[in-house]
Short mmCIF file of C-alpha atoms and ligand atoms in Angstrom, two decimals:
data_model
loop_
_atom_site.label_atom_id
_atom_site.label_comp_id
_atom_site.label_asym_id
_atom_site.label_seq_id
_atom_site.Cartn_x
_atom_site.Cartn_y
_atom_site.Cartn_z
CA UNK A 1 73.33 81.08 82.11
CA UNK A 2 71.44 83.81 84.05
CA UNK A 3 73.81 86.13 85.25
CA UNK A 4 74.52 86.29 88.83
CA UNK A 5 72.95 88.78 90.69
CA UNK A 6 75.05 91.30 92.58
CA UNK A 7 74.01 91.33 96.31
CA UNK A 8 76.86 94.12 96.98
CA UNK A 9 74.99 96.29 94.40
CA UNK A 10 72.22 96.76 96.70
CA UNK A 11 73.90 96.31 100.01
CA UNK A 12 77.47 97.25 100.62
CA UNK A 13 77.63 95.88 104.32
CA UNK A 14 75.96 92.37 103.43
CA UNK A 15 78.55 90.22 104.90
CA UNK A 16 76.87 86.68 105.00
CA UNK A 17 74.69 85.26 102.45
CA UNK A 18 73.21 81.84 101.01
CA UNK A 19 73.38 80.97 97.10
CA UNK A 20 73.00 78.15 94.68
CA UNK A 21 75.83 76.79 92.94
CA UNK A 22 74.73 77.35 89.02
CA UNK A 23 78.56 76.80 87.53
CA UNK A 24 81.81 74.99 88.69
CA UNK A 25 85.26 75.03 86.26
CA UNK A 26 88.54 73.60 86.86
CA UNK A 27 90.80 76.41 85.56
CA UNK A 28 95.16 76.06 85.47
CA UNK A 29 96.95 75.31 88.05
CA UNK A 30 94.26 73.50 90.05
CA UNK A 31 92.27 76.25 90.99
CA UNK A 32 88.39 76.02 90.72
CA UNK A 33 85.68 78.80 89.33
CA UNK A 34 82.60 78.99 91.04
CA UNK A 35 79.52 80.75 89.79
CA UNK A 36 76.85 81.28 91.74
CA UNK A 37 73.15 82.53 91.12
CA UNK A 38 73.77 85.47 93.67
CA UNK A 39 77.04 86.99 95.17
CA UNK A 40 77.89 89.34 98.38
CA UNK A 41 81.76 89.57 97.04
CA UNK A 42 82.88 91.99 94.49
CA UNK A 43 84.65 91.01 91.69
CA UNK A 44 87.64 93.16 90.71
CA UNK A 45 86.91 96.21 88.45
CA UNK A 46 86.59 99.65 88.72
CA UNK A 47 89.64 100.35 90.27
CA UNK A 48 88.59 98.38 93.51
CA UNK A 49 90.59 94.78 93.95
CA UNK A 50 88.00 92.02 94.87
CA UNK A 51 87.07 90.62 97.73
CA UNK A 52 88.07 87.73 99.50
CA UNK A 53 86.29 85.20 101.93
CA UNK A 54 84.66 81.75 102.22
CA UNK A 55 81.92 79.67 100.40
CA UNK A 56 81.11 76.68 102.66
CA UNK A 57 84.60 77.06 104.69
CA UNK A 58 86.45 76.92 102.22
CA UNK A 59 88.85 79.96 100.70
CA UNK A 60 87.91 82.14 97.74
CA UNK A 61 91.04 84.19 96.72
CA UNK A 62 89.67 86.23 94.05
CA UNK A 63 86.68 87.08 91.99
CA UNK A 64 86.14 87.92 88.38
CA UNK A 65 83.69 89.96 86.85
CA UNK A 66 82.90 87.43 83.70
CA UNK A 67 80.34 90.06 82.28
CA UNK A 68 77.12 88.00 81.39
CA UNK A 69 78.51 85.15 82.38
CA UNK A 70 78.10 86.40 85.65
CA UNK A 71 81.09 86.81 88.63
CA UNK A 72 83.57 83.94 89.24
CA UNK A 73 84.71 82.82 92.09
CA UNK A 74 88.25 81.55 92.33
CA UNK A 75 88.32 78.81 94.82
CA UNK A 76 91.43 76.85 96.42
CA UNK A 77 90.75 73.52 98.54
CA UNK A 78 87.16 71.89 98.44
CA UNK A 79 84.77 73.53 95.81
CA UNK A 80 80.91 72.55 96.13
CA UNK A 81 79.22 70.71 93.48
CA UNK A 82 77.07 72.43 90.59
CA UNK A 83 73.63 72.29 91.99
CA UNK A 84 74.52 73.01 95.62
CA UNK A 85 73.27 75.41 98.00
CA UNK A 86 76.26 77.23 99.84
CA UNK A 87 76.92 79.78 102.70
CA UNK A 88 79.37 82.90 101.49
CA UNK A 89 81.22 84.97 103.95
CA UNK A 90 83.18 87.59 102.69
CA UNK A 91 86.47 89.19 104.60
CA UNK A 92 84.68 92.40 106.42
CA UNK A 93 88.04 93.95 107.32
CA UNK A 94 89.00 93.83 103.49
CA UNK A 95 86.08 95.13 102.36
CA UNK A 96 85.39 97.79 104.84
CA UNK A 97 89.48 98.68 103.70
CA UNK A 98 88.14 98.84 100.28
CA UNK A 99 85.15 100.87 100.98
CA UNK A 100 86.74 103.44 102.96
CA UNK A 101 89.35 103.99 100.08
CA UNK A 102 86.88 104.22 97.17
CA UNK A 103 84.53 105.96 98.89
CA UNK A 104 87.37 108.18 100.02
CA UNK A 105 87.97 108.73 96.46
CA UNK A 106 84.85 109.88 95.37
CA UNK A 107 84.80 112.94 97.90
CA UNK A 108 88.21 113.64 97.34
CA UNK A 109 87.99 113.98 93.40
CA UNK A 110 84.91 115.99 94.07
CA UNK A 111 86.80 118.41 96.31
CA UNK A 112 89.17 119.41 93.37
CA UNK A 113 86.44 119.74 91.16
CA UNK A 114 84.19 122.02 94.05
CA UNK A 115 88.02 124.14 94.87
CA UNK A 116 89.79 123.96 91.41
CA UNK A 117 87.52 122.85 89.06
CA UNK A 118 90.23 119.89 88.45
CA UNK A 119 88.51 116.53 87.33
CA UNK A 120 90.06 113.16 88.28
CA UNK A 121 91.08 111.01 85.11
CA UNK A 122 91.99 107.76 87.02
CA UNK A 123 92.28 106.31 90.33
CA UNK A 124 93.97 103.26 91.43
CA UNK A 125 93.05 101.17 94.88
CA UNK A 126 95.86 98.84 95.74
CA UNK A 127 97.03 96.52 98.09
CA UNK A 128 98.90 99.42 99.98
CA UNK A 129 98.16 102.46 98.39
CA UNK A 130 95.58 104.55 96.33
CA UNK A 131 96.12 107.13 93.55
CA UNK A 132 94.18 109.59 91.61
CA UNK A 133 95.37 111.39 88.74
CA UNK A 134 94.16 114.75 88.73
CA UNK A 135 93.72 117.08 85.89
CA UNK A 136 95.00 119.94 88.00
CA UNK A 137 96.74 123.13 86.64
CA UNK A 138 98.77 124.75 89.60
CA UNK A 139 99.65 121.76 92.07
CA UNK A 140 101.21 122.69 95.45
CA UNK A 141 101.12 121.25 98.72
CA UNK A 142 98.69 124.00 100.27
CA UNK A 143 96.34 123.44 97.15
CA UNK A 144 96.39 120.03 97.38
CA UNK A 145 95.92 120.03 101.27
CA UNK A 146 92.99 122.60 100.85
CA UNK A 147 91.09 119.87 98.69
CA UNK A 148 92.02 117.14 101.95
CA UNK A 149 90.64 119.80 104.34
CA UNK A 150 87.31 119.89 102.51
CA UNK A 151 87.03 116.23 101.86
CA UNK A 152 87.77 115.71 105.57
CA UNK A 153 85.15 118.19 106.88
CA UNK A 154 82.78 116.49 104.12
CA UNK A 155 83.84 113.26 105.97
CA UNK A 156 82.88 114.38 109.36
CA UNK A 157 79.66 116.00 108.22
CA UNK A 158 78.27 112.51 108.11
CA UNK A 159 76.46 113.06 104.80
CA UNK A 160 74.14 110.02 103.63
CA UNK A 161 75.61 108.23 100.54
CA UNK A 162 72.32 106.92 98.41
CA UNK A 163 72.25 104.64 95.55
CA UNK A 164 70.02 106.01 92.90
CA UNK A 165 69.07 104.13 89.41
CA UNK A 166 68.21 105.83 86.55
CA UNK A 167 68.29 106.35 82.60
CA UNK A 168 70.90 107.55 80.78
CA UNK A 169 68.70 110.19 79.54
CA UNK A 170 67.90 110.98 82.74
CA UNK A 171 71.73 111.02 83.77
CA UNK A 172 72.37 113.39 81.01
CA UNK A 173 69.83 115.66 82.76
CA UNK A 174 71.90 115.68 86.38
CA UNK A 175 75.09 117.31 87.38
CA UNK A 176 77.12 113.94 87.21
CA UNK A 177 80.67 114.71 88.29
CA UNK A 178 81.68 111.85 85.15
CA UNK A 179 80.36 110.54 82.11
CA UNK A 180 79.51 107.19 81.92
CA UNK A 181 80.43 104.65 78.92
CA UNK A 182 77.96 102.17 80.19
CA UNK A 183 74.93 101.43 78.21
CA UNK A 184 70.98 101.25 79.61
CA UNK A 185 70.44 101.97 83.08
CA UNK A 186 73.05 103.71 85.24
CA UNK A 187 73.88 103.15 88.94
CA UNK A 188 74.76 106.39 90.14
CA UNK A 189 76.47 107.28 93.82
CA UNK A 190 74.98 110.43 95.22
CA UNK A 191 76.88 111.72 98.55
CA UNK A 192 74.22 114.36 99.66
CA UNK A 193 74.69 117.70 98.99
CA UNK A 194 78.42 117.07 97.26
CA UNK A 195 78.85 114.67 94.61
CA UNK A 196 76.75 112.67 91.95
CA UNK A 197 78.85 110.50 90.01
CA UNK A 198 78.05 106.58 88.06
CA UNK A 199 79.94 103.66 89.66
CA UNK A 200 79.46 100.17 90.20
CA UNK A 201 81.77 99.67 92.84
CA UNK A 202 81.13 99.38 97.12
CA UNK A 203 80.32 102.48 99.33
CA UNK A 204 80.27 103.11 102.80
CA UNK A 205 76.79 104.17 103.88
CA UNK A 206 77.60 107.37 105.32
CA UNK A 207 80.68 109.73 104.57
CA UNK A 208 81.56 109.60 108.42
CA UNK A 209 82.80 105.71 107.58
CA UNK A 210 85.38 106.67 106.02
CA UNK A 211 86.90 108.05 109.06
CA UNK A 212 89.77 110.51 107.56
CA UNK A 213 91.72 110.98 104.35
CA UNK A 214 95.04 112.13 104.05
CA UNK A 215 97.49 112.59 100.91
CA UNK A 216 101.07 111.10 101.63
CA UNK A 217 102.55 112.46 98.45
CA UNK A 218 102.20 113.72 94.51
CA UNK A 219 103.82 113.93 91.85
CA UNK A 220 103.38 115.80 88.36
CA UNK A 221 102.75 112.56 86.15
CA UNK A 222 101.96 112.73 82.30
CA UNK A 223 100.33 116.36 82.21
CA UNK A 224 98.20 115.03 85.48
CA UNK A 225 99.14 115.23 89.00
CA UNK A 226 99.37 112.02 90.60
CA UNK A 227 98.53 112.00 94.20
CA UNK A 228 98.79 109.29 96.81
CA UNK A 229 96.13 109.14 99.34
CA UNK A 230 95.12 106.68 102.45
CA UNK A 231 91.36 106.78 104.20
CA UNK A 232 90.13 105.28 107.13
CA UNK A 233 92.06 102.14 108.65
CA UNK A 234 94.92 102.67 106.13
CA UNK A 235 95.43 106.06 107.13
CA UNK A 236 95.58 105.30 111.23
CA UNK A 237 98.24 102.63 109.76
CA UNK A 238 100.30 105.16 107.97
CA UNK A 239 99.95 107.73 110.55
CA UNK A 240 101.74 105.27 113.23
CA UNK A 241 104.44 104.37 110.60
CA UNK A 242 105.20 108.31 109.86
CA UNK A 243 105.11 108.49 113.72
CA UNK A 244 107.14 105.61 114.59
CA UNK A 245 109.90 106.94 112.05
CA UNK A 246 110.07 110.52 112.96
CA UNK A 247 109.94 109.08 116.63
CA UNK A 248 112.94 107.33 116.07
CA UNK A 249 114.96 110.13 114.23
CA UNK A 250 114.28 112.40 117.06
CA UNK A 251 115.42 109.74 119.97
CA UNK A 252 118.79 109.79 117.95
CA UNK A 253 119.03 113.66 118.66
CA UNK A 254 117.45 113.00 122.05
CA UNK A 255 115.07 115.48 120.96
CA UNK A 256 111.19 115.65 120.99
CA UNK A 257 109.57 114.76 117.36
CA UNK A 258 108.51 117.83 116.13
CA UNK A 259 112.25 119.15 116.57
CA UNK A 260 113.48 115.97 114.07
CA UNK A 261 113.83 117.76 110.66
CA UNK A 262 115.21 120.86 111.71
CA UNK A 263 118.06 118.64 113.76
CA UNK A 264 118.70 116.62 111.18
CA UNK A 265 119.28 119.36 108.42
CA UNK A 266 121.25 121.28 111.50
CA UNK A 267 123.59 118.00 111.35
CA UNK A 268 123.53 117.93 107.76
CA UNK A 269 125.23 121.06 107.70
CA UNK A 270 127.49 120.73 110.36
CA UNK A 271 128.82 117.49 108.82
CA UNK A 272 129.13 119.71 105.53
CA UNK A 273 131.35 121.95 107.61
CA UNK A 274 133.31 119.34 109.46
CA UNK A 275 134.12 117.70 105.76
CA UNK A 276 135.57 121.01 104.35
CA UNK A 277 137.86 121.24 107.57
CA UNK A 278 139.34 117.82 107.61
CA UNK A 279 140.26 118.54 103.67
CA UNK A 280 141.58 121.47 104.72
CA UNK A 281 143.78 119.66 107.37
CA UNK A 282 144.59 116.27 105.33
CA UNK A 283 145.50 119.12 102.59
CA UNK A 284 147.83 120.79 105.23
CA UNK A 285 149.10 117.61 106.65
CA UNK A 286 149.90 116.34 103.12
CA UNK A 287 151.74 119.74 102.28
CA UNK A 288 154.13 119.22 105.72
CA UNK A 289 154.84 115.81 104.61
CA UNK A 290 155.57 116.99 101.09
CA UNK A 291 157.89 119.33 102.44
CA UNK A 292 160.06 117.05 104.27
CA UNK A 293 159.91 114.16 101.60
CA UNK A 294 161.56 117.06 99.28
CA UNK A 295 164.05 117.88 101.62
CA UNK A 296 165.28 114.27 102.29
CA UNK A 297 165.76 113.51 98.77
CA UNK A 298 168.72 114.69 96.28
CA UNK A 299 168.39 115.86 93.12
CA UNK A 300 169.33 114.28 90.10
CA UNK A 301 172.28 116.05 88.00
CA UNK A 302 169.70 118.10 85.87
CA UNK A 303 168.09 119.06 89.25
CA UNK A 304 165.05 116.65 88.97
CA UNK A 305 164.20 115.22 92.30
CA UNK A 306 162.82 111.46 91.94
CA UNK A 307 160.67 111.02 95.37
CA UNK A 308 159.40 107.48 95.35
CA UNK A 309 157.85 105.79 98.22
CA UNK A 310 155.69 102.78 99.43
CA UNK A 311 153.44 103.02 102.17
CA UNK A 312 151.20 101.12 104.41
CA UNK A 313 147.58 100.97 104.25
CA UNK A 314 147.20 104.37 102.76
CA UNK A 315 144.17 104.97 100.12
CA UNK A 316 144.20 106.20 96.41
CA UNK A 317 142.77 109.38 97.60
CA UNK A 318 145.58 109.93 100.30
CA UNK A 319 148.36 108.88 97.67
CA UNK A 320 146.87 111.50 95.70
CA UNK A 321 146.82 114.58 97.93
CA UNK A 322 150.52 113.78 98.52
CA UNK A 323 151.43 113.70 94.96
CA UNK A 324 149.54 117.08 94.48
CA UNK A 325 151.21 118.42 97.62
CA UNK A 326 154.75 116.90 95.88
CA UNK A 327 154.41 118.40 92.17
CA UNK A 328 153.57 121.73 93.56
CA UNK A 329 157.31 121.73 93.95
CA UNK A 330 159.29 122.71 91.09
CA UNK A 331 160.85 119.62 88.92
CA UNK A 332 159.68 116.73 90.85
CA UNK A 333 158.18 113.48 90.09
CA UNK A 334 156.12 111.89 92.77
CA UNK A 335 156.35 107.61 92.54
CA UNK A 336 154.23 106.99 95.41
CA UNK A 337 152.61 103.16 95.69
CA UNK A 338 150.68 101.56 99.25
CA UNK A 339 149.89 98.45 99.86
CA UNK A 340 145.84 99.12 101.25
CA UNK A 341 144.94 95.57 102.17
CA UNK A 342 145.38 92.91 99.31
CA UNK A 343 145.34 95.99 96.83
CA UNK A 344 148.60 97.57 95.39
CA UNK A 345 147.73 100.97 94.98
CA UNK A 346 150.29 103.25 92.57
CA UNK A 347 149.62 107.06 91.80
CA UNK A 348 152.38 108.73 89.73
CA UNK A 349 152.50 112.23 88.93
CA UNK A 350 155.44 115.01 87.69
CA UNK A 351 155.58 118.97 87.96
CA UNK A 352 155.03 120.72 84.61
CA UNK A 353 158.70 121.53 84.22
CA UNK A 354 159.83 117.65 84.90
CA UNK A 355 160.09 115.45 82.36
CA UNK A 356 158.65 111.72 81.38
CA UNK A 357 155.40 110.19 80.98
CA UNK A 358 153.58 109.13 84.04
CA UNK A 359 150.87 107.07 82.01
CA UNK A 360 153.29 104.82 80.42
CA UNK A 361 155.20 104.15 83.55
CA UNK A 362 152.01 103.33 84.99
CA UNK A 363 151.70 100.85 82.39
CA UNK A 364 154.50 99.06 82.77
CA UNK A 365 154.23 99.00 86.86
CA UNK A 366 150.85 97.68 86.90
CA UNK A 367 152.07 94.65 84.54
CA UNK A 368 154.39 94.00 87.40
CA UNK A 369 151.78 93.74 90.30
CA UNK A 370 149.29 92.33 88.13
CA UNK A 371 146.70 95.30 87.54
CA UNK A 372 145.92 97.70 85.28
CA UNK A 373 146.05 101.87 85.25
CA UNK A 374 146.75 104.82 83.19
CA UNK A 375 146.12 108.56 82.62
CA UNK A 376 147.75 111.78 81.61
CA UNK A 377 151.48 112.06 80.77
CA UNK A 378 151.75 114.91 84.21
CA UNK A 379 149.80 112.09 86.03
CA UNK A 380 148.58 108.85 86.40
CA UNK A 381 146.84 106.01 88.66
CA UNK A 382 146.34 102.52 89.17
CA UNK A 383 146.98 99.18 91.06
CA UNK A 384 146.96 95.44 91.18
CA UNK A 385 146.53 92.29 93.33
CA UNK A 386 150.04 91.37 93.70
CA UNK A 387 151.24 93.55 96.99
CA UNK A 388 154.74 91.91 97.21
CA UNK A 389 155.90 93.53 94.18
CA UNK A 390 155.20 96.71 94.53
CA UNK A 391 158.69 97.58 95.98
CA UNK A 392 160.33 95.63 92.67
CA UNK A 393 157.39 97.88 90.60
CA UNK A 394 158.54 101.21 92.20
CA UNK A 395 162.29 100.35 91.76
CA UNK A 396 161.81 99.58 87.80
CA UNK A 397 160.23 102.99 87.37
CA UNK A 398 162.83 104.78 89.41
CA UNK A 399 165.78 103.51 87.16
CA UNK A 400 163.81 104.34 83.89
CA UNK A 401 162.91 108.06 84.91
CA UNK A 402 166.61 108.50 86.22
CA UNK A 403 168.34 107.19 83.60
CA UNK A 404 165.79 107.45 80.23
CA UNK A 405 168.29 106.06 77.94
CA UNK A 406 169.02 103.14 79.85
ZN1 ZN B 501 82.47 104.12 93.56
#
C-alpha cells in the first residue's frame, strides 16, 4: 500500500484538497479509519494535536500517523468507499491555532538558547495550554521575560520561515538547534537568521503570523524549568480572561484594574489585624463572664468551685475560651455544655490545683448524649447528637465531682 502523500509538509496553509480513498477499515465503537492517497490533514505527533475537518461533508474527528500505512482519518457518520474521489477540508481556525502555538514554540525555544544557552528538552501543545521544559540554570521572572521579549521581537520583525530538505550529512554541517533521531532525508524549519531545527509539524509562513508569545507561569520540574506559554489567538483569549478577573476584583474595591493587587493585599492585612482584635475582645469578654460565674458559685467544703452550665448556641471555640478563663482561677472545675443546633457540645476543664479526671468524666457524659469525646485529665471535649440529654449529662458529672465517693 502506498504511503499517503503529506500535502501539509509543503503547504501549511492548504485548507481544501482532493484525494482518492485507498483504504477503509472499521474501528472499535463504530468509527471508521479512511486512508487517502494524499492529505492536508496533520496527524497527531511531534507534540502537536491532529487536525479535524470534513471529507465529503462527514466529520474527521482525529488523524493518526500510521507510519508506512499512511495517515488514518478517523471518521464519524457516512464514510466514503474505497476508490472514491473525495473533497477534504481542514478546520482552519484549529490549524492556525496549532501553527501559532507550534511556531511560537520554535521561536521561544531558540530565544532561550540565544540568551542563556538553555535548550528545550520537550514540549507539548494541548487543547488549552502549551508547555516547554527548558534546561535553564537560574530561572526567574526577569530571566524568562527577557526570552519572551526576544521572541516577540523576532515575531514582529516578520521573518520568513522556510522548509529545507537536507541529507543527514548536510544537516551535520548546519547549526541545527536539536539533533534528529530520524534516518534519511531531514526536514529543517528555518526562521530567517534566527533558528534552524528539524521538524515535521505545520508552521507559519512568516513569524508575524504568530502574533504574540506570552508566558502564563513557570515552575521547576524534574531538574528542568516547565514554562507554560500561549501564542497568537490563545494569548488574546488569555489576556481577556486575565483582564476580566482582575477588573472584577478591582470593581469590588471600586478601584482601577492596576490597583487591585495592592488593595487586596492591604485588605488581607487589615483582616488579620481585625482577627487579632476580635480574639482579644473575645478573651476579655470570656474573662468577665468567668469572673461573674466564679463569684456566683459557692465553693465546696474543700474550697473547690464546680461551675456547671448549659448554654444555647455556643460553638466549641467559645466554650473553650470560657473554660480557659475559668480555670485561670484557683481550685475551679468548669463543666460546660452547649445546645449548638442539633449538636450537644461539651468542654470540661480544671485548674491545676483542683482534682478530677476530665477525660474520664467526658467519656461518661458523652455516653449519655450519644456521642464521643476525650482529652487529658485537666481538659477534655466532646459532643453528641442527643441535645435533650445535655442537662442530665451535666448533672451526672457534677454529682460525681462533688461527691467522688458517692
Ligand atoms: Zn515545528
